Short mmCIF file of C-alpha atoms in Angstrom, two decimals:
data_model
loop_
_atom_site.label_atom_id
_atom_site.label_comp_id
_atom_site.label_asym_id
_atom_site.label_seq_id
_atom_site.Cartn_x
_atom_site.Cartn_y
_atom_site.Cartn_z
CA UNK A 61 77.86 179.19 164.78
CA UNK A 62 79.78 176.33 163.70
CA UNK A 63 83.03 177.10 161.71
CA UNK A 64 83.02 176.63 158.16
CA UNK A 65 86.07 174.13 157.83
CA UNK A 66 86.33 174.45 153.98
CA UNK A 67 87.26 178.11 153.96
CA UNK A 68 90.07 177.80 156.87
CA UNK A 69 91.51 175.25 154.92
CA UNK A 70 91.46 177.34 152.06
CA UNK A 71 93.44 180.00 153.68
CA UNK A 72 95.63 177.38 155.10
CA UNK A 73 96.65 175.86 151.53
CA UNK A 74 97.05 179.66 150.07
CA UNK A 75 99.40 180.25 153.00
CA UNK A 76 101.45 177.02 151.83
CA UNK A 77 101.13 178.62 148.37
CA UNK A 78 102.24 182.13 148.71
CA UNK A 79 103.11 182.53 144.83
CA UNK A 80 100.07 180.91 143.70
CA UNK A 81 96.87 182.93 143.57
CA UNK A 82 94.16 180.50 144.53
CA UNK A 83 90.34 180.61 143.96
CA UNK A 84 87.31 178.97 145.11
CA UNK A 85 84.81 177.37 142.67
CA UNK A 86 81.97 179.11 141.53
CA UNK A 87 79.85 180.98 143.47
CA UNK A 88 82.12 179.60 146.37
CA UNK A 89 81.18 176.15 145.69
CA UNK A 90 82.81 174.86 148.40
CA UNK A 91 84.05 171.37 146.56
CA UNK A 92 87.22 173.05 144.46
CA UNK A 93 90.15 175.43 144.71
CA UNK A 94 91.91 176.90 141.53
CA UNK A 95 94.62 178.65 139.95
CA UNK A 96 93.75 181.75 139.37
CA UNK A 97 94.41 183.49 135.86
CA UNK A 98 95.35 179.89 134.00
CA UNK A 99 93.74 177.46 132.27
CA UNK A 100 95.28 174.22 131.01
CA UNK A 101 94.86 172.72 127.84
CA UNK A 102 96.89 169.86 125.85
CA UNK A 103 100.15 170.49 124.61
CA UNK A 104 100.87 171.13 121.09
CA UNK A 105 98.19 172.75 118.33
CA UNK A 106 95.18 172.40 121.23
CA UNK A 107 97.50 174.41 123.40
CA UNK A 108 97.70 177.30 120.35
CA UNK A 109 94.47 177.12 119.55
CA UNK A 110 93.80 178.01 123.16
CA UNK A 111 95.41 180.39 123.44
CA UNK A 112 94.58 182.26 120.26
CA UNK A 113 90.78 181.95 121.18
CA UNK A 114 91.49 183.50 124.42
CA UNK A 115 93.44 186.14 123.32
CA UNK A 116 90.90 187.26 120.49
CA UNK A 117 87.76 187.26 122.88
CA UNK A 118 90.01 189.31 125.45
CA UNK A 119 91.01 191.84 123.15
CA UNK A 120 87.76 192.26 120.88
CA UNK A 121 84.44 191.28 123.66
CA UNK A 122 86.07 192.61 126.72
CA UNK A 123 88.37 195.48 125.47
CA UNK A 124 91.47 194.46 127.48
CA UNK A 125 95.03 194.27 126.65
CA UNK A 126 96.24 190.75 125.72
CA UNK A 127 99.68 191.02 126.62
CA UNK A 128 99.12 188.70 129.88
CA UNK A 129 97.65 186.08 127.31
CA UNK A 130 100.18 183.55 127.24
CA UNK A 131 101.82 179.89 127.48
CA UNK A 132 103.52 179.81 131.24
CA UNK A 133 105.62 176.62 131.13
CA UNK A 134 107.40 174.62 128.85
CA UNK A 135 106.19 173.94 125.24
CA UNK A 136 105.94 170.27 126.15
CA UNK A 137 106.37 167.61 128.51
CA UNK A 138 105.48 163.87 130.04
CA UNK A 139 102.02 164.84 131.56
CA UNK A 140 100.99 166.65 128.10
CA UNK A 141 99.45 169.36 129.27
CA UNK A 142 100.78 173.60 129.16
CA UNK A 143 99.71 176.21 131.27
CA UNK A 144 98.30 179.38 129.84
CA UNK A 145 97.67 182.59 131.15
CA UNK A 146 94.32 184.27 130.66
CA UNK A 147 94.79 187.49 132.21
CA UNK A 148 96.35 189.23 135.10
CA UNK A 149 95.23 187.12 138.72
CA UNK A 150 95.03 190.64 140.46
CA UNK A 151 93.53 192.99 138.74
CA UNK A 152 89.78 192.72 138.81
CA UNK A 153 87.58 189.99 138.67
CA UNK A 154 89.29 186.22 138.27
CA UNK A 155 89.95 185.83 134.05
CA UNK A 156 89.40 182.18 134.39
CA UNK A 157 85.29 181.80 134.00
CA UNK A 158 85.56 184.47 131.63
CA UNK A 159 88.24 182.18 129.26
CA UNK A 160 86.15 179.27 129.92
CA UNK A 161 82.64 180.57 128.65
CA UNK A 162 84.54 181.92 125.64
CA UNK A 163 86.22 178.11 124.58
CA UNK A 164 83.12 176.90 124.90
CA UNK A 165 82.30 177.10 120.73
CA UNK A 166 85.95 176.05 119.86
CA UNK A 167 84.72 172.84 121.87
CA UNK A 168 81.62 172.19 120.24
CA UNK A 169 83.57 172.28 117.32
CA UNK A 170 85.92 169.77 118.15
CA UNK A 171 83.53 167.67 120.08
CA UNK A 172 86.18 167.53 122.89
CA UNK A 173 87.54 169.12 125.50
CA UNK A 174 90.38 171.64 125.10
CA UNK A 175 90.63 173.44 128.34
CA UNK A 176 90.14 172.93 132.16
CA UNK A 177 91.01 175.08 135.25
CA UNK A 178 94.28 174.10 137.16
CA UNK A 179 92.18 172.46 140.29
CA UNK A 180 94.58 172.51 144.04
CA UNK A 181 94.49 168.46 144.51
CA UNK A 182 95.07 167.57 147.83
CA UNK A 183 94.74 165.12 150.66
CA UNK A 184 91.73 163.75 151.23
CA UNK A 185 91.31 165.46 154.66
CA UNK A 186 92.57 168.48 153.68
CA UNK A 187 90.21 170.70 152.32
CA UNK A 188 87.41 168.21 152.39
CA UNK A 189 88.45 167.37 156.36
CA UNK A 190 87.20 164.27 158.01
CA UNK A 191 88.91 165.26 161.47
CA UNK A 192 92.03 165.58 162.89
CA UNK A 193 93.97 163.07 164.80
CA UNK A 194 93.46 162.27 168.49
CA UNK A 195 96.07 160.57 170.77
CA UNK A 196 95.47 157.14 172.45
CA UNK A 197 97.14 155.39 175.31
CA UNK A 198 100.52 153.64 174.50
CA UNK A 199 98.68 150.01 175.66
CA UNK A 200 96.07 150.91 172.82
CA UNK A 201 96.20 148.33 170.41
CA UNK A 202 95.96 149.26 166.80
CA UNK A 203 92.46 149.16 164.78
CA UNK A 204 92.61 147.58 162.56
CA UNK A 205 94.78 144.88 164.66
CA UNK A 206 98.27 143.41 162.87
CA UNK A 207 97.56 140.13 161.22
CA UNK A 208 100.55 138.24 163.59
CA UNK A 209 101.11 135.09 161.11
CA UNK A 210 101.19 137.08 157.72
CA UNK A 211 100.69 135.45 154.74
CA UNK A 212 103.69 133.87 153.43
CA UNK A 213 104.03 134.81 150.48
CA UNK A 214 107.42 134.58 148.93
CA UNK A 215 107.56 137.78 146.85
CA UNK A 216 105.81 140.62 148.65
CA UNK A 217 103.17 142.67 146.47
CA UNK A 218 104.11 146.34 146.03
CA UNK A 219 102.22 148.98 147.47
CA UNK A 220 103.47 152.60 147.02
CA UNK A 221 101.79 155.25 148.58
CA UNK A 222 101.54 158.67 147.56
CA UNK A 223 101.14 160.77 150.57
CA UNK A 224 103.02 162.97 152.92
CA UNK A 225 106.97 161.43 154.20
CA UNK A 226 106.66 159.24 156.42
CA UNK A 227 107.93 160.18 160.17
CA UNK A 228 111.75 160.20 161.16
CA UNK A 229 111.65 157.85 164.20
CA UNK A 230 108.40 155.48 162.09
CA UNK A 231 110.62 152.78 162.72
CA UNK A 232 109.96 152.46 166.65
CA UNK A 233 106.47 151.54 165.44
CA UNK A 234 107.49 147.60 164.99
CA UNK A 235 105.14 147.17 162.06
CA UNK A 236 106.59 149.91 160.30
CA UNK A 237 110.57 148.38 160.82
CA UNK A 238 110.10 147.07 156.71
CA UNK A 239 108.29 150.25 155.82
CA UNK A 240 110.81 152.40 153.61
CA UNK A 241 110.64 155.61 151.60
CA UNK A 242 111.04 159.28 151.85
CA UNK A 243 111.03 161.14 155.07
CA UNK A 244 108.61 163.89 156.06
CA UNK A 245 110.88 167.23 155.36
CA UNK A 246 109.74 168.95 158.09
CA UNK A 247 107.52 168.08 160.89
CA UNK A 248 107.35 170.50 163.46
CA UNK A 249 107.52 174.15 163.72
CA UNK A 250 109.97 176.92 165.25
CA UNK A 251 107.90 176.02 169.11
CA UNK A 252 108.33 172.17 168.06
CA UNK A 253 104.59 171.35 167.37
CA UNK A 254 103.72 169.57 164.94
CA UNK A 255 102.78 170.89 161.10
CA UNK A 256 98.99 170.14 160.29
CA UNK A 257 98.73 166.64 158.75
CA UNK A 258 102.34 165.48 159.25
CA UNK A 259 101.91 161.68 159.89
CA UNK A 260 99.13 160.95 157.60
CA UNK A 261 101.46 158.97 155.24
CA UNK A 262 102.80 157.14 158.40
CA UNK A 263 99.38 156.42 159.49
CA UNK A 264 98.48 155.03 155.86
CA UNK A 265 101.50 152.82 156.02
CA UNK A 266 100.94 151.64 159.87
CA UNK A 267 97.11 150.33 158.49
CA UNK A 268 98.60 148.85 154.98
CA UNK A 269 101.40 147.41 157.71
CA UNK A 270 98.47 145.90 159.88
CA UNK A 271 96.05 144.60 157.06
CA UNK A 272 98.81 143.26 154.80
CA UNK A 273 101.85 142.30 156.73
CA UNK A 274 103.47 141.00 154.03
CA UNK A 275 103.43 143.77 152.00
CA UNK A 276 106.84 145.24 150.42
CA UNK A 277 104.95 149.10 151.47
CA UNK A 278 107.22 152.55 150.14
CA UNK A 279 106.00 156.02 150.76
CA UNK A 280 106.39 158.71 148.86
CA UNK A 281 106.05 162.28 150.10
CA UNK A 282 104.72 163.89 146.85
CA UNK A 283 101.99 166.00 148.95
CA UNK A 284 104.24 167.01 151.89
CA UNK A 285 103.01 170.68 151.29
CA UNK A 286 100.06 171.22 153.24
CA UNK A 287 98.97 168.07 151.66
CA UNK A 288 98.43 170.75 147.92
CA UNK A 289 99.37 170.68 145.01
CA UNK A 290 98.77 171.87 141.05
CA UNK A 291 97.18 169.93 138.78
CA UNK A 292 99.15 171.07 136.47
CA UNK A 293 102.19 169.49 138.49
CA UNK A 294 100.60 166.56 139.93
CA UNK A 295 100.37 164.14 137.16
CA UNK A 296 104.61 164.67 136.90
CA UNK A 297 104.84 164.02 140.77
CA UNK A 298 102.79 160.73 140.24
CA UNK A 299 105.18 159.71 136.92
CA UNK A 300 108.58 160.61 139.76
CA UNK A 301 106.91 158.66 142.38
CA UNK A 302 106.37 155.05 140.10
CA UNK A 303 109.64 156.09 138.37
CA UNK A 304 111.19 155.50 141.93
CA UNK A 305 110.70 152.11 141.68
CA UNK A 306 109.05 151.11 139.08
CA UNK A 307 105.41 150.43 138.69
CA UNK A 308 104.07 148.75 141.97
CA UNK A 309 100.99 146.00 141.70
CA UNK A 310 98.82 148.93 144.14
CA UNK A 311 99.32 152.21 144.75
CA UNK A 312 96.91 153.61 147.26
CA UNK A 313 96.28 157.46 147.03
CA UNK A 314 94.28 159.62 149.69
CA UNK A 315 94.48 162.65 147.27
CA UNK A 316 91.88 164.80 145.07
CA UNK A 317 89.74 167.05 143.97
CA UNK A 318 86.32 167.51 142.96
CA UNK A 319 86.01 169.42 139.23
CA UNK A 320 83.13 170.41 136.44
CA UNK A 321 84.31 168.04 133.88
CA UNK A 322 82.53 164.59 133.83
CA UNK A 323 85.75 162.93 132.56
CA UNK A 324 88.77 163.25 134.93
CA UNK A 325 91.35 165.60 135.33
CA UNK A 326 93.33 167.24 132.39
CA UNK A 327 96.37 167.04 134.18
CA UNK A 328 96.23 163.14 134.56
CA UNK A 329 95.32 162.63 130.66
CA UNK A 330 99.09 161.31 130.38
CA UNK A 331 98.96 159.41 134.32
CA UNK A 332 95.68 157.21 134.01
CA UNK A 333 96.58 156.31 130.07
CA UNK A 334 100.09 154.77 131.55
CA UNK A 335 98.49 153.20 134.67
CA UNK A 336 95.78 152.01 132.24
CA UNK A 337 98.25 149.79 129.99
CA UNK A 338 99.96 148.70 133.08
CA UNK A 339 99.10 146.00 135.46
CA UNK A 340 98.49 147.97 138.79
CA UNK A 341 96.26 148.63 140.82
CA UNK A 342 94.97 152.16 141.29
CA UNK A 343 93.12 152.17 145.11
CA UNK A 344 91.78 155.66 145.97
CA UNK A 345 90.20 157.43 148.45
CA UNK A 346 86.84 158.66 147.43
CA UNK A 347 86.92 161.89 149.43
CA UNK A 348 85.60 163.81 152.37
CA UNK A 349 83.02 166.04 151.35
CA UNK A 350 79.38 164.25 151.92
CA UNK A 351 78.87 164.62 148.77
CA UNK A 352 78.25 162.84 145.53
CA UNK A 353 80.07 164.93 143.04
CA UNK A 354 82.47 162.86 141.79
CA UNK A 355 86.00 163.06 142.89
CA UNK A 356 89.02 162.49 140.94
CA UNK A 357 91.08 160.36 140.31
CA UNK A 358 89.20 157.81 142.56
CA UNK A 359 85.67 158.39 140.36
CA UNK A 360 87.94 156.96 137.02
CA UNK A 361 86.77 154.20 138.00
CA UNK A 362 82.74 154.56 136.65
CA UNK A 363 84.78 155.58 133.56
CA UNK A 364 84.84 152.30 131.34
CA UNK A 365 88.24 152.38 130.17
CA UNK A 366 89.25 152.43 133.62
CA UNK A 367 86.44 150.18 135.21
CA UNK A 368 89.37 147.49 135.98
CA UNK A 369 92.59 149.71 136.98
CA UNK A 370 90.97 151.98 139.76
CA UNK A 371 89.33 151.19 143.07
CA UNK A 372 87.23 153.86 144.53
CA UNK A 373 87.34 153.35 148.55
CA UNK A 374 84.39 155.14 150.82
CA UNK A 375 84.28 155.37 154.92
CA UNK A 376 82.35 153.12 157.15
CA UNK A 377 81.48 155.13 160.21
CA UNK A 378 82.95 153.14 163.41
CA UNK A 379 80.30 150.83 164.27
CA UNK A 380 80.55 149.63 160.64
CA UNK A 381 76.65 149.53 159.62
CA UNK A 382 76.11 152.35 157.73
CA UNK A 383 78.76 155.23 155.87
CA UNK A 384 81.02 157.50 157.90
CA UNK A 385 79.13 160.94 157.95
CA UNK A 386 81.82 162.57 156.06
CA UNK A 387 82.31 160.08 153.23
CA UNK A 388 81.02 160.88 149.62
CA UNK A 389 79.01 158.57 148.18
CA UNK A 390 77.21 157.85 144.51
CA UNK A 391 77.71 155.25 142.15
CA UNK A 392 81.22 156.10 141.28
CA UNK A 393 82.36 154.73 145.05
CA UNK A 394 82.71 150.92 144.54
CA UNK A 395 83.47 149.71 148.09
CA UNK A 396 83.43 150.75 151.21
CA UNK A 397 85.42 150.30 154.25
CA UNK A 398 86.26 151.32 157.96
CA UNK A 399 87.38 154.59 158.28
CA UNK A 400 86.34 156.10 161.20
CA UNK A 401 88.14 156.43 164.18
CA UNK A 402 90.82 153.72 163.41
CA UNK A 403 93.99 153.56 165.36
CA UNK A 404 97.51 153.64 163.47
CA UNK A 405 101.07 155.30 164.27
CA UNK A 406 101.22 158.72 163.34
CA UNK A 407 104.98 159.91 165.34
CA UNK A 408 107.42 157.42 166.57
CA UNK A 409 107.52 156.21 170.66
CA UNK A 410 110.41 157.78 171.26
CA UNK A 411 109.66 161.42 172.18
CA UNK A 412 106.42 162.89 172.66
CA UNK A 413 105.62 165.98 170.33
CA UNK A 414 102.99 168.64 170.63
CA UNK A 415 99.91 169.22 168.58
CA UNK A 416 97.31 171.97 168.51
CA UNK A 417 94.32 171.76 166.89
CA UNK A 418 93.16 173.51 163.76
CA UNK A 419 89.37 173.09 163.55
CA UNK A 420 86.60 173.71 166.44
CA UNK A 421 84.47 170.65 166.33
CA UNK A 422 81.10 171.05 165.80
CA UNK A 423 77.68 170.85 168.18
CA UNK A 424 75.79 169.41 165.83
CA UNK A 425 76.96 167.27 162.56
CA UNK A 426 77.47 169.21 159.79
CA UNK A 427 76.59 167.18 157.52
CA UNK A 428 73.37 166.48 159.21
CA UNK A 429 73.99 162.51 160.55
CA UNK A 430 72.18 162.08 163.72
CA UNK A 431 75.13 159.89 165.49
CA UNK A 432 77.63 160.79 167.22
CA UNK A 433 80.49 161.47 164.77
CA UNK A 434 83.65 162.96 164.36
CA UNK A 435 82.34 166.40 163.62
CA UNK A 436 81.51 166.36 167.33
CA UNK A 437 83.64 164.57 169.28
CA UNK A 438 86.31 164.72 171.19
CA UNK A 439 86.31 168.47 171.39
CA UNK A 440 88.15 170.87 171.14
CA UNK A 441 89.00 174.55 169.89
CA UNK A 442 91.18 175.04 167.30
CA UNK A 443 93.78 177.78 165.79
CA UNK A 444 91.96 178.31 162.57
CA UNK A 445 88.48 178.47 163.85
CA UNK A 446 86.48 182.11 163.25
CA UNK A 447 85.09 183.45 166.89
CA UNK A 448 87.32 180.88 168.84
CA UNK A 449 87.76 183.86 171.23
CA UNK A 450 84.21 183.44 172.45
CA UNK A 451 83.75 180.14 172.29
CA UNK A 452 87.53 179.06 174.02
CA UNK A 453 89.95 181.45 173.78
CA UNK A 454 92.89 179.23 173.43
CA UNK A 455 93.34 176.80 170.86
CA UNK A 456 93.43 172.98 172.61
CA UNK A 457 96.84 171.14 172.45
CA UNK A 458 97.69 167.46 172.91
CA UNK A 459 100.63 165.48 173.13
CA UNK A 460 101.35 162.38 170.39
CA UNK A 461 103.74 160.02 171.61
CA UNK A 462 103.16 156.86 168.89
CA UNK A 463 99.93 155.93 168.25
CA UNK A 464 96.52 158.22 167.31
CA UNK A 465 93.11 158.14 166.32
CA UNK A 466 92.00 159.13 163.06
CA UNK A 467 89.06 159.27 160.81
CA UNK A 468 88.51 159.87 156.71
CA UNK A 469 88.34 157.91 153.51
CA UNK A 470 92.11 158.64 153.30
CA UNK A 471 92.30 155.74 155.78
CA UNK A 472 89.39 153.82 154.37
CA UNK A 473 91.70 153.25 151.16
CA UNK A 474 94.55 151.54 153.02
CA UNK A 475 92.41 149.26 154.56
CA UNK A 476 90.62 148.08 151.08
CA UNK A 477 94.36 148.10 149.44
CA UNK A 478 95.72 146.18 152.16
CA UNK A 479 92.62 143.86 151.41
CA UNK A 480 93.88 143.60 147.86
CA UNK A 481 97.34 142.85 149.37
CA UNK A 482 96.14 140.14 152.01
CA UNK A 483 94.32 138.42 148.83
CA UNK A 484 97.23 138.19 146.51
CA UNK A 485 99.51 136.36 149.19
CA UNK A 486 96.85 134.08 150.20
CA UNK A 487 95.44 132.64 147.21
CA UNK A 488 98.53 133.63 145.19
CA UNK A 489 97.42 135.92 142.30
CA UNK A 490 100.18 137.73 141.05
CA UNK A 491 97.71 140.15 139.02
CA UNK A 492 96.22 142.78 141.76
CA UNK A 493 93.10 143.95 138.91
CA UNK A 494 91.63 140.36 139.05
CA UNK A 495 92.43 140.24 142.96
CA UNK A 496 90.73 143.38 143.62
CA UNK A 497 87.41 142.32 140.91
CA UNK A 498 88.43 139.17 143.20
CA UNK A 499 87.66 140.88 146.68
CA UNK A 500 84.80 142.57 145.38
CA UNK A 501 83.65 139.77 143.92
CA UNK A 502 83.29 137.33 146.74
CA UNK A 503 82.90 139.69 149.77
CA UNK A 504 79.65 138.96 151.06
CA UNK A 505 79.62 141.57 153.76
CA UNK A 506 76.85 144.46 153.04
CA UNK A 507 76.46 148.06 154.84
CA UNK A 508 73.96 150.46 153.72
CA UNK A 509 74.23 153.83 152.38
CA UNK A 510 71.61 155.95 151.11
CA UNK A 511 68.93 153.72 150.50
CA UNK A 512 71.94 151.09 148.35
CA UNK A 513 73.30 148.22 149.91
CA UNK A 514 77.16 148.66 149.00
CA UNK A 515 80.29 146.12 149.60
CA UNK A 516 81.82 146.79 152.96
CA UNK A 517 85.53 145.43 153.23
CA UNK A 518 86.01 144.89 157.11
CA UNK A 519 89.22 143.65 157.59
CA UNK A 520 88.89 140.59 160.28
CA UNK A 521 90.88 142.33 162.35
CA UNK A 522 89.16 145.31 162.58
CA UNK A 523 87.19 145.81 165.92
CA UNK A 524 83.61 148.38 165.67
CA UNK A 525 83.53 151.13 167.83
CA UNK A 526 79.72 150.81 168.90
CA UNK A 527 79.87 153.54 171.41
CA UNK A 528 82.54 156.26 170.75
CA UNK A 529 81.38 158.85 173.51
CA UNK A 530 78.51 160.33 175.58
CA UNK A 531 75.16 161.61 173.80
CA UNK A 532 76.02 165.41 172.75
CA UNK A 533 73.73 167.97 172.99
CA UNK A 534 72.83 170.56 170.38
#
């Protein structure tokens, strides 16, 4: 039986998280994780009214005590949004659902929303996985290929990403040599293997490096935790990252989370409503899940207020003629591009480091694609996997010594930002929303996706994989 990635990556973020109680969504809907026992709602009067409703139904319909009713937080600040308790996490069934159903009036009334659940967002191969990274030959070339000539233009656009550090040695990787920004805090463990997704920001930056060689790139490590964090603290880690530097023309995000609400995240109220009056360029990774339940903040963009200020980015599978097996998909994804199996750093050259997998790859794909993808090759057996014992035994390790193979819309998004990028220098537009309408615009190139024939950014650089191994067997 195939693992069920979703749920050992679950139990990998709430390791990560030891203080924070985490739950799935309902009915195990495996598309969201939680805080248990808090809800979040807008600071000020919303916030009180909150969490007098809650405390009323809990004392009156249910019989409980209210005294774990409560604001957990400060009374204010820059995202907008408190944090308020709704019972005790550990004692008995999860409070949240049961705070939700009873808001649901004190909406109506208002004819907004007042209340969400604190959703985990996190890396967009986290847990909604695409695959994990596979070593390739030091003579591999990188795929995308670097653009050798550049652009030339005389003030570099901005891209900051928002990701995990980048690598300590990223600098032997001679595209990354102009590449700056915070350091991964720690990559390996106590054996010296490498933590599970530590050079995903590197590998962002090498494809941003590759597509856009001109580009002024910075990386932020606001998701070096297991890739996880809060919603509740996630729009303030996106207001320190810009803050850093100021606002950049494109910030390209491989980060979310799926939710109930129809109309983006509580939690980034305060975020999108700044990026909104500014002039940048949200691109962002529409997420990993084959699925198409929108996921946020990359489905802002089928909002209409936000139409203009955020790119939502899909995967190509590697021949390029069709969507990556893992993608999500819908109406709410407005481009897609390569994003499986592309080759970018992930470590430095200089000393080769250890990996061992986490996830058993599949014999079949599991989300029912009849090529072969990444959910079944290469294989191998990995450390989280349920039954590994009789299927293995030992967890398979590798050795990374520069450059690696990986697949997901988390790389999918550098590629279309780096798009963005390439366009600005070349036909000098200084405003990166009217470049990226721009690219979208005039890109001729078509792939096909459920039934729709979508815009597919292929870098010309980019080579397809048309045959990535031997015909599996089920």
């Amino acid at each position: 039986m195939a693992p069920e990635r979703f749920h050992e990556q679950f139990d990998h973020i709430q390791r990560s998280m030891p203080d924070v109680p985490l739950a799935l969504g309902p009915a195990g809907d495996a598309h969201y994780l939680y805080e248990k026992g808090v809800v979040l709602a807008r600071d000020g009067e919303e916030a009180r009214a909150v969490e007098d409703t809650v405390r009323a139904h809990f004392t009156a319909v249910r019989g409980l005590s209210p005294e774990h009713v409560g604001r957990s937080g400060p009374e204010t600040n820059r995202t907008g949004v408190t944090r308020i308790r709704v019972g005790d996490p550990g004692v008995g069934d999860d409070p949240v659902p049961h705070a939700l159903r009873a808001l649901r009036q004190a909406e109506a009334r208002r004819g907004r929303r007042l209340v969400s659940r604190n959703h985990v967002v996190h890396i967009a191969v986290n847990a909604c996985p695409g695959d994990e990274p596979v070593p390739v030959d030091r003579t591999e070339t990188p795929n995308p290929a670097v653009v050798l000539d550049g652009y030339g233009m005389p003030d570099a656009v901005r891209v900051l990403v928002v990701d995990t550090g980048l690598v300590h040695d990223h600098t032997a990787y001679p595209p990354l040599t102009r590449t700056t920004g915070d350091v991964q805090l720690a990559e390996t463990d106590e054996e010296g293997v490498l933590h599970q997704y530590v050079g995903h920001g590197t590998f962002i930056a090498g494809i941003l490096a590759a597509v856009a060689p001109d580009a002024a790139v910075t990386v932020r490590g606001t998701l070096n935790d297991a890739g996880a964090v809060l919603e509740s603290e996630f729009g303030a880690r996106l207001f320190e990252a810009v803050d850093k530097g100021g606002w950049p023309d494109l910030i390209s995000l491989s980060a979310g989370t799926p939710a109930e609400s129809t109309t983006g995240l509580l939690g980034l109220d305060a975020f999108m409503r700044e990026l909104r009056a500014r002039r940048t360029l949200l691109v962002a990774a529409a997420g990993n899940n084959g699925s198409d339940i929108p996921f946020w903040p990359a489905a802002y963009t089928a909002l209409p207020e936000y139409a203009d200020s955020v790119l939502s980015v899909g995967a190509l599978r590697a021949d390029g003629e069709a969507e990556a097996c893992f993608s999500n998909h819908g109406p709410w994804v407005r481009a897609y591009a390569p994003g499986e199996r592309l080759v970018s750093a992930l470590t430095g050259f200089r000393v080769p480091v250890p990996y061992r997998y986490q996830h058993s790859t599949y014999d079949t794909c599991r989300y029912g694609h009849d090529y072969v993808c990444t959910c079944q090759f290469p294989r191998h057996t990995g450390v989280l996997s349920e039954g590994r014992e009789s299927t293995g035994g030992k967890p398979d390790q590798v050795m990374f010594d520069g450059l690696a193979q990986w697949s997901g819309t988390s790389f999918a998004t550098p590629v279309a930002a780096g798009l963005v990028a390439a366009l600005m220098a070349v036909c000098r537009e200084r405003d990166p929303r009217a470049a990226g309408a721009r690219l979208l615009r005039d890109t001729a190139d078509r792939a096909e996706v459920r039934g729709a024939r979508v815009p597919a950014l292929r870098p010309p650089t980019w080579r397809p994989v048309r045959s990535a191994a031997p015909a599996l067997s089920a």
